Coordinates of C-alpha atoms in Angstrom, one line a residue:
M242 CA 9.3 110.5 126.7
K243 CA 12.9 110.8 125.6
K244 CA 14.9 107.8 124.5
P245 CA 18.2 107.4 126.3
K246 CA 21.2 108.3 124.1
R247 CA 23.3 105.4 122.9
K248 CA 27.1 105.8 123.1
T249 CA 28.9 104.7 120.0
V250 CA 32.4 103.5 120.1
L251 CA 34.6 105.1 117.5
V252 CA 37.0 102.5 116.1
T253 CA 39.9 104.4 114.6
G254 CA 42.9 103.0 112.7
F255 CA 45.0 103.6 115.7
T256 CA 42.7 101.5 117.9
V257 CA 42.9 98.7 115.4
F258 CA 46.6 99.0 115.3
L259 CA 46.9 98.8 119.1
L260 CA 44.6 95.7 119.2
L261 CA 46.7 94.0 116.5
M262 CA 49.9 94.8 118.4
L263 CA 48.4 93.4 121.6
G264 CA 47.3 90.2 119.9
F265 CA 50.8 89.8 118.3
S266 CA 52.4 90.4 121.7
V267 CA 50.3 87.8 123.4
F268 CA 50.9 85.3 120.6
F269 CA 54.7 85.9 120.7
F270 CA 54.7 85.6 124.5
L271 CA 52.9 82.3 124.5
N272 CA 54.8 80.7 121.6
F273 CA 58.4 81.9 121.8
N274 CA 61.2 82.1 124.3
T275 CA 64.9 83.0 124.5
A276 CA 68.0 81.3 125.7
S277 CA 71.6 82.2 126.0
V278 CA 74.5 80.0 125.1
S279 CA 76.8 79.2 128.0
G280 CA 80.0 77.3 127.4
P281 CA 81.9 76.0 124.4
S282 CA 80.0 72.7 123.6
M283 CA 78.3 74.2 120.5
E284 CA 81.3 76.0 119.1
P285 CA 82.0 77.0 116.3
T286 CA 78.3 77.3 115.5
L287 CA 77.3 79.0 118.7
K288 CA 79.7 81.0 120.8
N289 CA 79.4 81.7 124.5
G290 CA 76.9 84.5 125.2
R291 CA 74.9 84.2 122.0
R292 CA 71.2 84.7 122.3
L293 CA 68.7 82.3 120.6
L294 CA 65.0 82.4 119.9
F295 CA 63.2 79.1 120.2
T296 CA 59.6 77.9 120.0
R297 CA 57.3 74.9 120.7
A298 CA 54.9 76.2 117.9
Y299 CA 56.0 73.3 115.6
W300 CA 52.9 74.0 113.5
L301 CA 54.5 77.3 112.6
V302 CA 58.2 76.2 112.1
G303 CA 57.9 72.5 111.3
D304 CA 58.6 69.4 113.4
I305 CA 62.1 68.8 114.8
R306 CA 64.3 67.2 112.2
K307 CA 67.8 65.9 112.1
N308 CA 70.5 68.7 112.4
D309 CA 68.0 71.1 114.0
I310 CA 69.3 72.9 117.1
I311 CA 67.0 72.4 120.1
V312 CA 66.7 73.7 123.7
F313 CA 65.9 71.1 126.4
T314 CA 65.8 70.6 130.1
S315 CA 68.9 68.9 131.4
P316 CA 68.2 65.2 132.2
E317 CA 70.6 65.6 135.2
D318 CA 69.5 69.0 136.5
P319 CA 65.8 70.1 135.9
K320 CA 66.7 73.7 136.6
E321 CA 69.2 73.9 133.7
S322 CA 68.5 74.3 130.0
V323 CA 70.8 72.8 127.4
I324 CA 71.3 73.6 123.7
K325 CA 72.4 70.8 121.3
R326 CA 72.0 69.6 117.7
V327 CA 69.7 66.7 116.9
A328 CA 71.8 63.9 115.5
G329 CA 69.2 61.2 115.4
L330 CA 65.4 60.8 115.4
P331 CA 63.5 57.7 116.6
G332 CA 64.6 54.7 114.6
D333 CA 67.8 56.3 113.2
K334 CA 71.0 54.4 113.5
I335 CA 73.9 56.2 115.2
D336 CA 77.4 55.3 114.2
P337 CA 79.4 53.5 116.9
L338 CA 81.8 56.4 117.4
N339 CA 78.9 58.6 118.5
A340 CA 77.0 55.9 120.3
P341 CA 76.5 56.2 124.1
N342 CA 79.6 55.6 126.1
D343 CA 78.3 52.4 127.6
W344 CA 77.4 51.0 124.2
G345 CA 80.1 48.5 123.1
L346 CA 81.6 49.0 119.6
A347 CA 81.1 45.3 118.9
R348 CA 77.3 45.8 119.2
G349 CA 77.3 47.8 116.0
P350 CA 75.2 50.9 115.4
F351 CA 73.0 52.3 118.1
T352 CA 69.3 52.7 117.3
V353 CA 67.5 55.7 118.7
P354 CA 64.5 54.4 120.7
E355 CA 60.9 55.7 120.1
G356 CA 60.0 58.8 122.0
T357 CA 63.5 60.1 122.1
F358 CA 66.1 62.2 120.2
Y359 CA 69.8 61.7 120.0
V360 CA 71.6 65.0 120.6
L361 CA 75.2 66.0 120.1
G362 CA 77.2 69.1 120.7
D363 CA 79.1 70.5 117.7
N364 CA 82.4 70.6 119.8
A365 CA 82.6 66.9 120.5
E366 CA 85.7 67.1 122.7
V367 CA 84.0 69.2 125.4
S368 CA 80.3 68.5 124.9
E369 CA 78.2 66.6 127.4
D370 CA 75.5 65.1 125.3
S371 CA 73.6 61.8 124.4
R372 CA 76.9 60.0 124.5
D373 CA 77.0 60.7 128.2
F374 CA 73.3 60.8 129.3
G375 CA 71.8 58.6 126.5
P376 CA 68.9 59.4 124.2
L377 CA 66.8 62.5 125.2
P378 CA 63.1 61.9 126.1
K379 CA 60.9 64.1 123.9
D380 CA 59.1 65.5 126.9
L381 CA 62.3 67.3 128.0
V382 CA 62.4 69.4 124.8
R383 CA 61.6 73.0 125.4
G384 CA 61.7 74.0 121.7
K385 CA 63.4 74.3 118.4
V386 CA 65.8 77.2 117.7
V387 CA 64.4 79.5 115.0
I388 CA 66.7 82.5 115.2
L389 CA 70.3 82.8 116.2
G390 CA 70.9 86.2 117.7
S391 CA 74.2 88.0 117.8
S392 CA 76.5 88.0 120.8
E393 CA 77.8 91.6 120.3
S394 CA 75.3 93.1 122.6
V395 CA 76.1 90.5 125.3
A396 CA 79.9 91.0 124.8
A397 CA 79.5 94.8 125.1
N398 CA 78.0 94.4 128.6
R399 CA 80.8 92.4 130.1

């Protein structure tokens, strides 16, 4: 009686390379996203049309800290994403000039409540930020910006 032949799978270097690339692609797709700057509220740091790479993989890039740029869902329009700089973490005191608009100067510094971030645009004159809508709940944060892309490719397509 003849034994059935066993097929052996030949794993080549190219196969390993393709599997690694597939794994990297899935990892990147699940942990990173892009956003585009729209408007002047983050100028001069971020100009209109600039592309950004952001992530929620904080274990990879570190927790959100003061002065980080974040992308979050607008508290006023859930379909809109907003890009701002973190000016205060929970427990931080915000100076009266940057406190929420409904916070009286006589009340002294504003303290960022637990479970929120205080965000400001770099271009204070035109930015709609925590001074207008108050502290940002952490659950609205979509991620921390890790790479600032160039806007030249966007400008060339206009």
